[in-house]
Each structure stands twice: as C-alpha cells, then as structure tokens.
C-alpha cells in the first residue's frame, strides 16, 4: 500500500508523515485499499512547498482547512496538516495546526479511524482502534455525546461504519448518544446528509444499518419517506438509487424528496424511472417499454418487483437483456425533406408517428416510417 509510487513519493517528501484514515483501517481489516490519505506534522503551506520541491503537482483543494492534494503519475493523494479543534458548532470546526499526533487522532470520530501508519510499517493506535477493528466494534473516540455535538453527521457515519465493520451488538453508549442527538441532525446541510446516505446505501449490510437507524429515530429524521427496509434487504445490487427506491414508501413524493436532499437532475430522473411496474407481455410490449423507459429503468423495476414479491424474474431479465433498445428512426429533417411545413407542427407530426411506430411493436425501420409519414402528408394535402 505505502510502496505504491504516489503515496511513497508523498511520504518521502514530508518528514514525519504517516498514512491515515481508511487506507490504514481497510489494510488491517484485510479489505481492498482504494485511496491512501496522508497526514503530516507541518503547516499546510509548508506541506505544499515540500511537495512541489519534490516534483509533485499540488492542488490546493482546501488549504484554509489544512488539506492539499498531491498528484504523481495521475494518482491523487490527499494530504492534511495535523489539527486540533478550537471550536465546533455541530457542523463546522475551527482548527489550529499541531505537531501532536495524539491531538490529531483525538479529533477523529471513531477509534478505527484514529489509526496511523508510518512509512516503516509502525502502527500508531492511541485509542484502541486495532482491537475494536478486530472485535467488529464501532466506537467513538472519547465521549460519544461530545463527539456528536462537534459534528452531527457522525451519527450517520456511525451506521455506515457499523454496516461495513460491525459484528454483533452495536455499541450501547453510541446508540444512546445518537438517540439523544437526533434533533441536531436538522442543523446538517442536506448535501452532506445525502452524501453520507448514498454511501451507506451502496455498502454491505445496508438494510441492517437502516433498520437500526429506524429504531434510534435517525432514519425518520433524515428520510421521512422511508418504509421498513425489508424490500431493500432483498436487493443484491449495490446501487444506491435502486436501494433508495426499495426503501421508500409507495406514496413517496419523489420530486419533493429530490428538492429536499438536492439530488442532481440525473439522480432524480433515475430514481423516478424506477417507480413503476415491472414490464410484462410479449416481445412487442417489451420493445415498447424499452423504447419509452430504457433498459436500465426496466431492469430496476424488475429487481424491485422481484424483491417485493419474492418471485424469480430471471426469465424476464434475460428477455430484457436479449432485446435491443429500439430507437425511433425519424427526425425533424425527415419530415421537412418530405414537404412538412417548418414550425411546431413538425414536433406534433413526429410524436404521432412515434406512437404509430410503438403501436406496431417498434420494428418499422426508417424507410417504412418515411413511407407512412409521406402517406400522412399526402392525405393532409388532399384534405386541405
């Protein structure tokens, strides 16, 4: 992990630096390591200077907050100055730089996130994180209520980490503090809530964590449209929007949810496309559905129907995968070339032609469609 060219170059450029965070945690847990983050006992400006002096590209992604991104060979490594909190308000922290690794570790949320690893392989564990990781225990650093009051997003992070690393009963002190902290969730930005919820939905054992969130009052506080996670538990694909759809009640207002959580337009459209019945019928009906909704939406609806009804829809999935997604072959230029008058009438004409094409099973090619369009235009001229 630390021998990879990008993190190795960063660690070599910064005296006293160590790998921190998820890379250390996942390496100890025997899980794949994706990104290596580094911390250094230096002010952020000095970190940037030393990295540039070592020939690394530096992007000042959050210099005021002590973070820069070093890039070597196209691989980014996030580098953060050691910090200690001066003041917190439940959303943001005022920090100052420090050279004390224990102080920096003390401001982290969970013991399993407070580990650091030196380039020579020495592990530093100030709060028993290695033992907690081995035991499958997600535990706050210090007093849970204090840590939650510093940043209420930690309540959501607890459930995400519990789903990935937890085994057995969750930490009772953490759950008690989270229950008491539920009113503070209203202070969080919706962007941070959706970011954390999306990561939880994509992770392993998401249904178990969401059920636990329901019992603590966290889930209804952040997602009042949610129902029981039973259907979600039967969704194998780690697709956060598909799983979100499985979690929502049938009467959920998708547009309202999207506005509240500030989903992107693409996310809202994808979520809305899953909210319909699974396709059915012969190949002509399936082609029509594919032309209207697309393959991904129909596969999502099929997965949701399978999960809700506990039925095997493998044959339907196979048919959806085997059929090509039909594309209506006419465009405005075709209508104009056949003599249609320019203007809004062209759109109405094409819409009527598309309905004709779909009613016939979406099999007519461009030549056949142009012939039908020409016939319609002649009839219109004769009737004028």
mmCIF file of C-alpha atoms in Angstrom:
data_model
loop_
_atom_site.group_PDB
_atom_site.id
_atom_site.type_symbol
_atom_site.label_atom_id
_atom_site.label_comp_id
_atom_site.label_asym_id
_atom_site.label_seq_id
_atom_site.Cartn_x
_atom_site.Cartn_y
_atom_site.Cartn_z
ATOM 1 C CA UNK A 1 0.000 0.000 0.000
ATOM 2 C CA UNK A 2 2.622 2.574 1.068
ATOM 3 C CA UNK A 3 5.045 1.294 -1.548
ATOM 4 C CA UNK A 4 2.827 2.472 -4.403
ATOM 5 C CA UNK A 5 4.573 5.292 -6.315
ATOM 6 C CA UNK A 6 2.213 8.152 -5.419
ATOM 7 C CA UNK A 7 1.897 7.637 -1.637
ATOM 8 C CA UNK A 8 5.563 6.628 -1.421
ATOM 9 C CA UNK A 9 6.601 9.891 -3.068
ATOM 10 C CA UNK A 10 4.387 11.941 -0.758
ATOM 11 C CA UNK A 11 5.631 10.228 2.383
ATOM 12 C CA UNK A 12 9.242 10.638 1.261
ATOM 13 C CA UNK A 13 8.722 14.377 0.649
ATOM 14 C CA UNK A 14 7.192 15.126 4.065
ATOM 15 C CA UNK A 15 9.291 14.428 7.178
ATOM 16 C CA UNK A 16 7.349 12.618 9.889
ATOM 17 C CA UNK A 17 4.285 11.984 7.721
ATOM 18 C CA UNK A 18 2.084 8.895 8.017
ATOM 19 C CA UNK A 19 -0.792 7.226 6.213
ATOM 20 C CA UNK A 20 -4.109 7.777 7.975
ATOM 21 C CA UNK A 21 -7.800 7.010 7.738
ATOM 22 C CA UNK A 22 -9.466 4.443 5.544
ATOM 23 C CA UNK A 23 -6.313 3.050 3.954
ATOM 24 C CA UNK A 24 -4.912 2.001 7.340
ATOM 25 C CA UNK A 25 -8.262 0.720 8.588
ATOM 26 C CA UNK A 26 -9.001 -1.331 5.475
ATOM 27 C CA UNK A 27 -5.480 -2.739 5.231
ATOM 28 C CA UNK A 28 -5.739 -4.018 8.812
ATOM 29 C CA UNK A 29 -9.219 -5.423 8.105
ATOM 30 C CA UNK A 30 -7.987 -7.270 5.028
ATOM 31 C CA UNK A 31 -10.205 -5.203 2.715
ATOM 32 C CA UNK A 32 -9.212 -3.625 -0.614
ATOM 33 C CA UNK A 33 -7.434 -0.282 -0.239
ATOM 34 C CA UNK A 34 -8.509 2.287 -2.812
ATOM 35 C CA UNK A 35 -7.037 5.634 -1.768
ATOM 36 C CA UNK A 36 -4.194 6.442 0.601
ATOM 37 C CA UNK A 37 -4.544 9.632 2.639
ATOM 38 C CA UNK A 38 -1.549 11.152 4.384
ATOM 39 C CA UNK A 39 -1.169 13.479 7.377
ATOM 40 C CA UNK A 40 1.933 15.453 8.297
ATOM 41 C CA UNK A 41 3.057 17.408 11.394
ATOM 42 C CA UNK A 42 3.628 20.526 9.303
ATOM 43 C CA UNK A 43 1.627 23.670 8.438
ATOM 44 C CA UNK A 44 -0.292 23.329 5.150
ATOM 45 C CA UNK A 45 1.820 25.953 3.359
ATOM 46 C CA UNK A 46 4.982 24.035 4.258
ATOM 47 C CA UNK A 47 3.377 20.791 3.094
ATOM 48 C CA UNK A 48 2.609 22.360 -0.292
ATOM 49 C CA UNK A 49 6.148 23.802 -0.584
ATOM 50 C CA UNK A 50 7.843 20.484 0.182
ATOM 51 C CA UNK A 51 5.630 18.550 -2.199
ATOM 52 C CA UNK A 52 6.368 20.959 -5.045
ATOM 53 C CA UNK A 53 10.072 20.835 -4.223
ATOM 54 C CA UNK A 54 9.883 17.053 -4.621
ATOM 55 C CA UNK A 55 8.445 17.488 -8.118
ATOM 56 C CA UNK A 56 4.846 16.650 -7.280
ATOM 57 C CA UNK A 57 1.876 18.535 -8.648
ATOM 58 C CA UNK A 58 -0.044 20.240 -5.826
ATOM 59 C CA UNK A 59 -3.726 21.194 -5.935
ATOM 60 C CA UNK A 60 -4.749 23.452 -3.051
ATOM 61 C CA UNK A 61 -8.117 21.751 -2.584
ATOM 62 C CA UNK A 62 -8.652 23.036 0.949
ATOM 63 C CA UNK A 63 -5.573 24.928 2.043
ATOM 64 C CA UNK A 64 -7.506 27.013 4.571
ATOM 65 C CA UNK A 65 -8.644 23.771 6.199
ATOM 66 C CA UNK A 66 -5.180 22.247 6.076
ATOM 67 C CA UNK A 67 -5.651 19.991 3.048
ATOM 68 C CA UNK A 68 -3.901 19.789 -0.312
ATOM 69 C CA UNK A 69 -3.897 17.106 -2.977
ATOM 70 C CA UNK A 70 -0.592 15.833 -4.325
ATOM 71 C CA UNK A 71 -0.587 14.166 -7.731
ATOM 72 C CA UNK A 72 2.042 11.810 -9.123
ATOM 73 C CA UNK A 73 1.517 9.881 -12.324
ATOM 74 C CA UNK A 74 -2.121 10.910 -12.382
ATOM 75 C CA UNK A 75 -2.757 9.371 -8.938
ATOM 76 C CA UNK A 76 -4.020 11.829 -6.286
ATOM 77 C CA UNK A 77 -3.061 11.631 -2.623
ATOM 78 C CA UNK A 78 -4.874 13.853 -0.129
ATOM 79 C CA UNK A 79 -2.512 15.370 2.437
ATOM 80 C CA UNK A 80 -3.688 17.080 5.608
ATOM 81 C CA UNK A 81 -1.843 19.003 8.303
ATOM 82 C CA UNK A 82 -2.251 17.704 11.850
ATOM 83 C CA UNK A 83 -5.030 19.672 13.566
ATOM 84 C CA UNK A 84 -6.750 20.162 16.838
ATOM 85 C CA UNK A 85 -10.209 21.646 17.310
ATOM 86 C CA UNK A 86 -10.538 25.070 18.870
ATOM 87 C CA UNK A 87 -14.321 25.420 18.500
ATOM 88 C CA UNK A 88 -17.151 23.395 16.936
ATOM 89 C CA UNK A 89 -20.814 24.116 16.256
ATOM 90 C CA UNK A 90 -22.234 20.760 15.167
ATOM 91 C CA UNK A 91 -21.408 21.375 11.503
ATOM 92 C CA UNK A 92 -18.018 23.072 11.240
ATOM 93 C CA UNK A 93 -14.867 23.172 13.309
ATOM 94 C CA UNK A 94 -12.365 25.958 13.910
ATOM 95 C CA UNK A 95 -8.942 24.331 13.987
ATOM 96 C CA UNK A 96 -5.316 25.138 14.514
ATOM 97 C CA UNK A 97 -2.288 23.237 13.305
ATOM 98 C CA UNK A 98 -0.373 20.993 15.671
ATOM 99 C CA UNK A 99 2.587 18.635 15.645
ATOM 100 C CA UNK A 100 0.957 16.301 18.187
ATOM 101 C CA UNK A 101 -0.305 13.103 16.554
ATOM 102 C CA UNK A 102 -2.392 12.153 19.572
ATOM 103 C CA UNK A 103 -4.205 15.504 19.473
ATOM 104 C CA UNK A 104 -4.979 14.952 15.806
ATOM 105 C CA UNK A 105 -6.204 11.423 16.457
ATOM 106 C CA UNK A 106 -8.387 12.672 19.329
ATOM 107 C CA UNK A 107 -10.466 14.833 16.968
ATOM 108 C CA UNK A 108 -11.379 11.896 14.726
ATOM 109 C CA UNK A 109 -14.776 10.253 15.020
ATOM 110 C CA UNK A 110 -14.156 6.534 15.675
ATOM 111 C CA UNK A 111 -11.266 4.631 17.147
ATOM 112 C CA UNK A 112 -10.876 2.641 13.923
ATOM 113 C CA UNK A 113 -10.366 5.946 12.072
ATOM 114 C CA UNK A 114 -7.750 7.244 14.513
ATOM 115 C CA UNK A 115 -5.018 4.829 13.404
ATOM 116 C CA UNK A 116 -1.902 5.981 11.557
ATOM 117 C CA UNK A 117 0.864 4.080 9.810
ATOM 118 C CA UNK A 118 4.465 5.235 9.372
ATOM 119 C CA UNK A 119 6.412 4.506 6.166
ATOM 120 C CA UNK A 120 8.461 1.862 8.023
ATOM 121 C CA UNK A 121 5.275 -0.030 8.934
ATOM 122 C CA UNK A 122 4.982 1.139 12.542
ATOM 123 C CA UNK A 123 1.319 1.373 13.585
ATOM 124 C CA UNK A 124 0.183 4.109 15.966
ATOM 125 C CA UNK A 125 -3.019 3.392 17.861
ATOM 126 C CA UNK A 126 -3.867 5.887 20.607
ATOM 127 C CA UNK A 127 -7.424 4.788 21.428
ATOM 128 C CA UNK A 128 -7.629 1.025 20.934
ATOM 129 C CA UNK A 129 -8.773 1.124 17.325
ATOM 130 C CA UNK A 130 -6.942 -2.035 16.277
ATOM 131 C CA UNK A 131 -8.670 -4.055 18.980
ATOM 132 C CA UNK A 132 -12.035 -2.554 18.086
ATOM 133 C CA UNK A 133 -11.493 -3.398 14.428
ATOM 134 C CA UNK A 134 -10.617 -6.997 15.285
ATOM 135 C CA UNK A 135 -13.700 -7.264 17.514
ATOM 136 C CA UNK A 136 -16.046 -5.680 14.944
ATOM 137 C CA UNK A 137 -16.767 -2.782 17.292
ATOM 138 C CA UNK A 138 -17.504 0.750 16.057
ATOM 139 C CA UNK A 139 -16.744 3.026 19.000
ATOM 140 C CA UNK A 140 -16.461 6.787 19.263
ATOM 141 C CA UNK A 141 -13.173 8.342 20.325
ATOM 142 C CA UNK A 142 -13.885 9.668 23.818
ATOM 143 C CA UNK A 143 -17.397 10.625 24.928
ATOM 144 C CA UNK A 144 -19.965 9.858 22.171
ATOM 145 C CA UNK A 145 -22.257 12.788 23.046
ATOM 146 C CA UNK A 146 -19.356 15.232 22.855
ATOM 147 C CA UNK A 147 -18.193 13.861 19.514
ATOM 148 C CA UNK A 148 -21.704 14.060 18.079
ATOM 149 C CA UNK A 149 -22.167 17.647 19.272
ATOM 150 C CA UNK A 150 -18.980 18.545 17.376
ATOM 151 C CA UNK A 151 -20.458 17.240 14.105
ATOM 152 C CA UNK A 152 -23.890 15.619 13.943
ATOM 153 C CA UNK A 153 -23.025 13.923 10.658
ATOM 154 C CA UNK A 154 -21.115 11.437 12.795
ATOM 155 C CA UNK A 155 -24.454 9.861 13.680
ATOM 156 C CA UNK A 156 -24.909 8.830 10.047
ATOM 157 C CA UNK A 157 -21.278 7.819 9.714
ATOM 158 C CA UNK A 158 -21.693 5.502 12.698
ATOM 159 C CA UNK A 159 -24.325 3.472 10.849
ATOM 160 C CA UNK A 160 -22.266 3.321 7.667
ATOM 161 C CA UNK A 161 -19.234 2.038 9.555
ATOM 162 C CA UNK A 162 -21.380 -0.335 11.590
ATOM 163 C CA UNK A 163 -22.668 -1.849 8.342
ATOM 164 C CA UNK A 164 -19.166 -2.354 6.974
ATOM 165 C CA UNK A 165 -17.115 -3.270 10.027
ATOM 166 C CA UNK A 166 -19.514 -4.045 12.854
ATOM 167 C CA UNK A 167 -20.186 -7.513 14.194
ATOM 168 C CA UNK A 168 -22.567 -8.415 16.965
ATOM 169 C CA UNK A 169 -24.470 -5.904 19.053
ATOM 170 C CA UNK A 170 -23.629 -2.247 18.293
ATOM 171 C CA UNK A 171 -22.003 -0.115 20.969
ATOM 172 C CA UNK A 172 -24.718 0.754 23.517
ATOM 173 C CA UNK A 173 -23.145 4.064 24.564
ATOM 174 C CA UNK A 174 -23.001 5.175 20.937
ATOM 175 C CA UNK A 175 -26.653 4.321 20.306
ATOM 176 C CA UNK A 176 -27.809 6.126 23.434
ATOM 177 C CA UNK A 177 -25.900 9.261 22.439
ATOM 178 C CA UNK A 178 -27.218 9.087 18.879
ATOM 179 C CA UNK A 179 -30.825 8.859 20.083
ATOM 180 C CA UNK A 180 -30.299 11.982 22.159
ATOM 181 C CA UNK A 181 -28.600 13.768 19.253
ATOM 182 C CA UNK A 182 -31.402 13.279 16.687
ATOM 183 C CA UNK A 183 -32.662 16.909 16.962
ATOM 184 C CA UNK A 184 -29.182 18.109 15.988
ATOM 185 C CA UNK A 185 -29.456 16.387 12.591
ATOM 186 C CA UNK A 186 -31.676 19.246 11.429
ATOM 187 C CA UNK A 187 -28.597 21.507 11.513
ATOM 188 C CA UNK A 188 -26.764 19.497 8.853
ATOM 189 C CA UNK A 189 -26.658 20.581 5.233
ATOM 190 C CA UNK A 190 -28.780 18.341 3.044
ATOM 191 C CA UNK A 191 -25.826 17.841 0.698
ATOM 192 C CA UNK A 192 -23.811 16.208 3.491
ATOM 193 C CA UNK A 193 -26.784 14.089 4.542
ATOM 194 C CA UNK A 194 -27.364 12.794 1.003
ATOM 195 C CA UNK A 195 -23.636 12.143 0.501
ATOM 196 C CA UNK A 196 -23.500 10.012 3.639
ATOM 197 C CA UNK A 197 -26.813 8.265 3.000
ATOM 198 C CA UNK A 198 -25.758 7.422 -0.546
ATOM 199 C CA UNK A 199 -22.546 5.818 0.693
ATOM 200 C CA UNK A 200 -24.473 3.812 3.263
ATOM 201 C CA UNK A 201 -26.986 2.612 0.666
ATOM 202 C CA UNK A 202 -24.159 1.389 -1.563
ATOM 203 C CA UNK A 203 -22.443 -0.533 1.209
ATOM 204 C CA UNK A 204 -22.730 -4.023 2.638
ATOM 205 C CA UNK A 205 -25.443 -4.809 5.198
ATOM 206 C CA UNK A 206 -27.191 -1.531 4.397
ATOM 207 C CA UNK A 207 -30.601 -2.945 5.385
ATOM 208 C CA UNK A 208 -29.369 -3.883 8.872
ATOM 209 C CA UNK A 209 -27.982 -0.413 9.476
ATOM 210 C CA UNK A 210 -31.113 1.282 8.154
ATOM 211 C CA UNK A 211 -33.261 -0.831 10.474
ATOM 212 C CA UNK A 212 -31.044 0.284 13.361
ATOM 213 C CA UNK A 213 -31.354 3.878 12.181
ATOM 214 C CA UNK A 214 -35.110 3.456 12.347
ATOM 215 C CA UNK A 215 -35.060 2.316 15.960
ATOM 216 C CA UNK A 216 -32.891 5.259 17.023
ATOM 217 C CA UNK A 217 -35.058 7.845 15.262
ATOM 218 C CA UNK A 218 -32.330 8.838 12.809
ATOM 219 C CA UNK A 219 -33.979 7.426 9.684
ATOM 220 C CA UNK A 220 -37.352 9.174 10.073
ATOM 221 C CA UNK A 221 -35.497 12.401 10.883
ATOM 222 C CA UNK A 222 -33.498 12.428 7.638
ATOM 223 C CA UNK A 223 -35.814 10.422 5.348
ATOM 224 C CA UNK A 224 -39.458 10.611 6.459
ATOM 225 C CA UNK A 225 -40.497 8.930 3.175
ATOM 226 C CA UNK A 226 -38.770 5.697 4.222
ATOM 227 C CA UNK A 227 -40.624 2.498 4.977
ATOM 228 C CA UNK A 228 -39.265 -0.714 6.536
ATOM 229 C CA UNK A 229 -36.031 -1.930 4.910
ATOM 230 C CA UNK A 230 -37.403 -5.426 4.178
ATOM 231 C CA UNK A 231 -37.538 -4.980 0.399
ATOM 232 C CA UNK A 232 -34.131 -3.302 0.322
ATOM 233 C CA UNK A 233 -32.662 -6.312 2.140
ATOM 234 C CA UNK A 234 -33.549 -8.460 -0.880
ATOM 235 C CA UNK A 235 -31.830 -6.159 -3.396
ATOM 236 C CA UNK A 236 -28.449 -7.661 -4.200
ATOM 237 C CA UNK A 237 -27.121 -4.880 -6.431
ATOM 238 C CA UNK A 238 -25.165 -2.232 -4.519
ATOM 239 C CA UNK A 239 -26.898 0.568 -6.441
ATOM 240 C CA UNK A 240 -27.753 3.400 -4.022
ATOM 241 C CA UNK A 241 -30.662 4.796 -6.069
ATOM 242 C CA UNK A 242 -32.187 1.360 -6.623
ATOM 243 C CA UNK A 243 -31.875 0.636 -2.923
ATOM 244 C CA UNK A 244 -33.310 4.043 -2.058
ATOM 245 C CA UNK A 245 -36.311 3.278 -4.250
ATOM 246 C CA UNK A 246 -36.750 -0.042 -2.439
ATOM 247 C CA UNK A 247 -36.664 1.778 0.900
ATOM 248 C CA UNK A 248 -39.244 4.417 0.024
ATOM 249 C CA UNK A 249 -42.949 4.029 0.669
ATOM 250 C CA UNK A 250 -45.168 3.618 -2.405
ATOM 251 C CA UNK A 251 -46.687 7.067 -1.838
ATOM 252 C CA UNK A 252 -43.324 8.849 -1.548
ATOM 253 C CA UNK A 253 -43.133 12.203 -3.318
ATOM 254 C CA UNK A 254 -40.020 11.745 -5.452
ATOM 255 C CA UNK A 255 -39.924 15.340 -6.671
ATOM 256 C CA UNK A 256 -40.252 16.639 -3.112
ATOM 257 C CA UNK A 257 -37.561 14.288 -1.838
ATOM 258 C CA UNK A 258 -35.238 15.314 -4.659
ATOM 259 C CA UNK A 259 -35.715 19.007 -3.833
ATOM 260 C CA UNK A 260 -35.183 18.470 -0.122
ATOM 261 C CA UNK A 261 -31.993 16.401 -0.468
ATOM 262 C CA UNK A 262 -30.832 18.383 -3.519
ATOM 263 C CA UNK A 263 -30.408 15.340 -5.710
ATOM 264 C CA UNK A 264 -28.889 16.016 -9.105
ATOM 265 C CA UNK A 265 -31.247 16.048 -12.073
ATOM 266 C CA UNK A 266 -29.769 12.751 -13.245
ATOM 267 C CA UNK A 267 -30.283 11.184 -9.803
ATOM 268 C CA UNK A 268 -33.882 12.397 -9.647
ATOM 269 C CA UNK A 269 -34.618 11.075 -13.145
ATOM 270 C CA UNK A 270 -33.039 7.695 -12.361
ATOM 271 C CA UNK A 271 -34.958 7.388 -9.101
ATOM 272 C CA UNK A 272 -38.247 8.403 -10.724
ATOM 273 C CA UNK A 273 -37.712 5.877 -13.535
ATOM 274 C CA UNK A 274 -37.644 3.013 -11.036
ATOM 275 C CA UNK A 275 -41.067 3.935 -9.634
ATOM 276 C CA UNK A 276 -43.315 1.911 -11.887
ATOM 277 C CA UNK A 277 -44.485 -1.625 -12.546
ATOM 278 C CA UNK A 278 -42.196 -4.262 -13.966
ATOM 279 C CA UNK A 279 -42.684 -4.718 -17.714
ATOM 280 C CA UNK A 280 -44.804 -7.596 -18.965
ATOM 281 C CA UNK A 281 -46.297 -9.026 -22.136
ATOM 282 C CA UNK A 282 -44.928 -10.289 -25.430
ATOM 283 C CA UNK A 283 -41.814 -9.032 -27.174
ATOM 284 C CA UNK A 284 -43.732 -6.228 -28.876
ATOM 285 C CA UNK A 285 -44.877 -4.914 -25.487
ATOM 286 C CA UNK A 286 -41.362 -5.220 -24.084
ATOM 287 C CA UNK A 287 -39.912 -3.350 -27.042
ATOM 288 C CA UNK A 288 -42.446 -0.577 -26.476
ATOM 289 C CA UNK A 289 -41.477 -0.392 -22.803
ATOM 290 C CA UNK A 290 -37.787 -0.358 -23.727
ATOM 291 C CA UNK A 291 -38.372 2.478 -26.187
ATOM 292 C CA UNK A 292 -40.185 4.540 -23.544
ATOM 293 C CA UNK A 293 -38.159 3.839 -20.410
ATOM 294 C CA UNK A 294 -34.812 2.317 -21.449
ATOM 295 C CA UNK A 295 -33.222 -0.924 -20.333
ATOM 296 C CA UNK A 296 -31.755 0.266 -17.012
ATOM 297 C CA UNK A 297 -35.106 1.517 -15.703
ATOM 298 C CA UNK A 298 -36.891 -1.704 -16.670
ATOM 299 C CA UNK A 299 -34.202 -3.861 -15.078
ATOM 300 C CA UNK A 300 -34.519 -1.758 -11.902
ATOM 301 C CA UNK A 301 -38.309 -2.174 -11.875
ATOM 302 C CA UNK A 302 -37.872 -5.902 -12.420
ATOM 303 C CA UNK A 303 -35.445 -6.152 -9.481
ATOM 304 C CA UNK A 304 -37.835 -4.204 -7.238
ATOM 305 C CA UNK A 305 -40.807 -6.372 -8.235
ATOM 306 C CA UNK A 306 -38.744 -9.480 -7.570
ATOM 307 C CA UNK A 307 -37.754 -8.188 -4.137
ATOM 308 C CA UNK A 308 -41.299 -7.097 -3.193
ATOM 309 C CA UNK A 309 -42.985 -10.288 -4.339
ATOM 310 C CA UNK A 310 -40.154 -12.737 -3.559
ATOM 311 C CA UNK A 311 -40.542 -14.139 -7.069
ATOM 312 C CA UNK A 312 -37.934 -15.173 -9.618
ATOM 313 C CA UNK A 313 -37.867 -12.731 -12.536
ATOM 314 C CA UNK A 314 -34.726 -14.173 -14.150
ATOM 315 C CA UNK A 315 -36.560 -15.094 -17.395
ATOM 316 C CA UNK A 316 -37.842 -11.511 -17.732
ATOM 317 C CA UNK A 317 -34.365 -10.106 -17.113
ATOM 318 C CA UNK A 318 -32.973 -12.410 -19.784
ATOM 319 C CA UNK A 319 -35.586 -11.205 -22.287
ATOM 320 C CA UNK A 320 -34.846 -7.564 -21.475
ATOM 321 C CA UNK A 321 -31.144 -8.153 -21.972
ATOM 322 C CA UNK A 322 -31.657 -10.012 -25.250
ATOM 323 C CA UNK A 323 -33.905 -7.420 -26.880
ATOM 324 C CA UNK A 324 -32.231 -4.352 -28.411
ATOM 325 C CA UNK A 325 -33.456 -0.993 -27.170
ATOM 326 C CA UNK A 326 -35.496 0.357 -30.094
ATOM 327 C CA UNK A 327 -34.730 3.847 -31.367
ATOM 328 C CA UNK A 328 -37.349 5.777 -33.270
ATOM 329 C CA UNK A 329 -35.728 6.265 -36.689
ATOM 330 C CA UNK A 330 -37.242 9.586 -37.793
ATOM 331 C CA UNK A 331 -36.049 13.140 -37.114
ATOM 332 C CA UNK A 332 -37.330 16.589 -37.938
ATOM 333 C CA UNK A 333 -35.199 16.721 -41.092
ATOM 334 C CA UNK A 334 -37.054 13.682 -42.437
ATOM 335 C CA UNK A 335 -40.387 15.457 -42.108
ATOM 336 C CA UNK A 336 -39.021 18.610 -43.748
ATOM 337 C CA UNK A 337 -37.498 16.610 -46.616
ATOM 338 C CA UNK A 338 -40.927 15.100 -47.294
ATOM 339 C CA UNK A 339 -42.536 18.513 -47.521
ATOM 340 C CA UNK A 340 -43.776 19.208 -43.995
ATOM 341 C CA UNK A 341 -44.080 22.906 -43.187
ATOM 342 C CA UNK A 342 -41.407 24.124 -40.733
ATOM 343 C CA UNK A 343 -42.646 25.015 -37.264
ATOM 344 C CA UNK A 344 -44.164 23.425 -34.173
ATOM 345 C CA UNK A 345 -46.331 21.173 -36.331
ATOM 346 C CA UNK A 346 -43.250 19.073 -37.116
ATOM 347 C CA UNK A 347 -42.954 18.041 -33.481
ATOM 348 C CA UNK A 348 -46.616 17.024 -33.308
ATOM 349 C CA UNK A 349 -46.254 15.077 -36.530
ATOM 350 C CA UNK A 350 -43.229 13.173 -35.253
ATOM 351 C CA UNK A 351 -44.956 12.459 -31.927
ATOM 352 C CA UNK A 352 -47.910 10.937 -33.792
ATOM 353 C CA UNK A 353 -45.513 8.909 -35.927
ATOM 354 C CA UNK A 354 -43.704 7.649 -32.858
ATOM 355 C CA UNK A 355 -46.998 6.427 -31.392
ATOM 356 C CA UNK A 356 -47.734 4.619 -34.676
ATOM 357 C CA UNK A 357 -44.249 3.066 -34.587
ATOM 358 C CA UNK A 358 -44.653 1.909 -30.983
ATOM 359 C CA UNK A 359 -48.154 0.527 -31.555
ATOM 360 C CA UNK A 360 -46.680 -1.698 -34.269
ATOM 361 C CA UNK A 361 -44.044 -3.097 -31.890
ATOM 362 C CA UNK A 362 -41.154 -0.702 -32.656
ATOM 363 C CA UNK A 363 -40.000 -2.803 -35.615
ATOM 364 C CA UNK A 364 -40.539 -0.458 -38.578
ATOM 365 C CA UNK A 365 -37.275 0.859 -39.992
ATOM 366 C CA UNK A 366 -36.548 4.366 -41.284
ATOM 367 C CA UNK A 367 -37.718 3.578 -44.819
ATOM 368 C CA UNK A 368 -41.036 2.167 -43.608
ATOM 369 C CA UNK A 369 -41.569 5.115 -41.264
ATOM 370 C CA UNK A 370 -40.796 7.633 -44.016
ATOM 371 C CA UNK A 371 -43.303 5.910 -46.290
ATOM 372 C CA UNK A 372 -46.018 6.185 -43.632
ATOM 373 C CA UNK A 373 -45.100 9.799 -42.964
ATOM 374 C CA UNK A 374 -45.275 10.601 -46.679
ATOM 375 C CA UNK A 375 -48.708 8.959 -46.862
ATOM 376 C CA UNK A 376 -49.941 11.071 -43.951
ATOM 377 C CA UNK A 377 -48.606 14.252 -45.525
ATOM 378 C CA UNK A 378 -50.342 13.423 -48.833
ATOM 379 C CA UNK A 379 -53.612 12.804 -47.008
ATOM 380 C CA UNK A 380 -53.254 16.137 -45.242
ATOM 381 C CA UNK A 381 -52.636 17.894 -48.560
ATOM 382 C CA UNK A 382 -55.616 16.168 -50.222
ATOM 383 C CA UNK A 383 -57.862 17.166 -47.349
ATOM 384 C CA UNK A 384 -56.734 20.791 -47.381
#
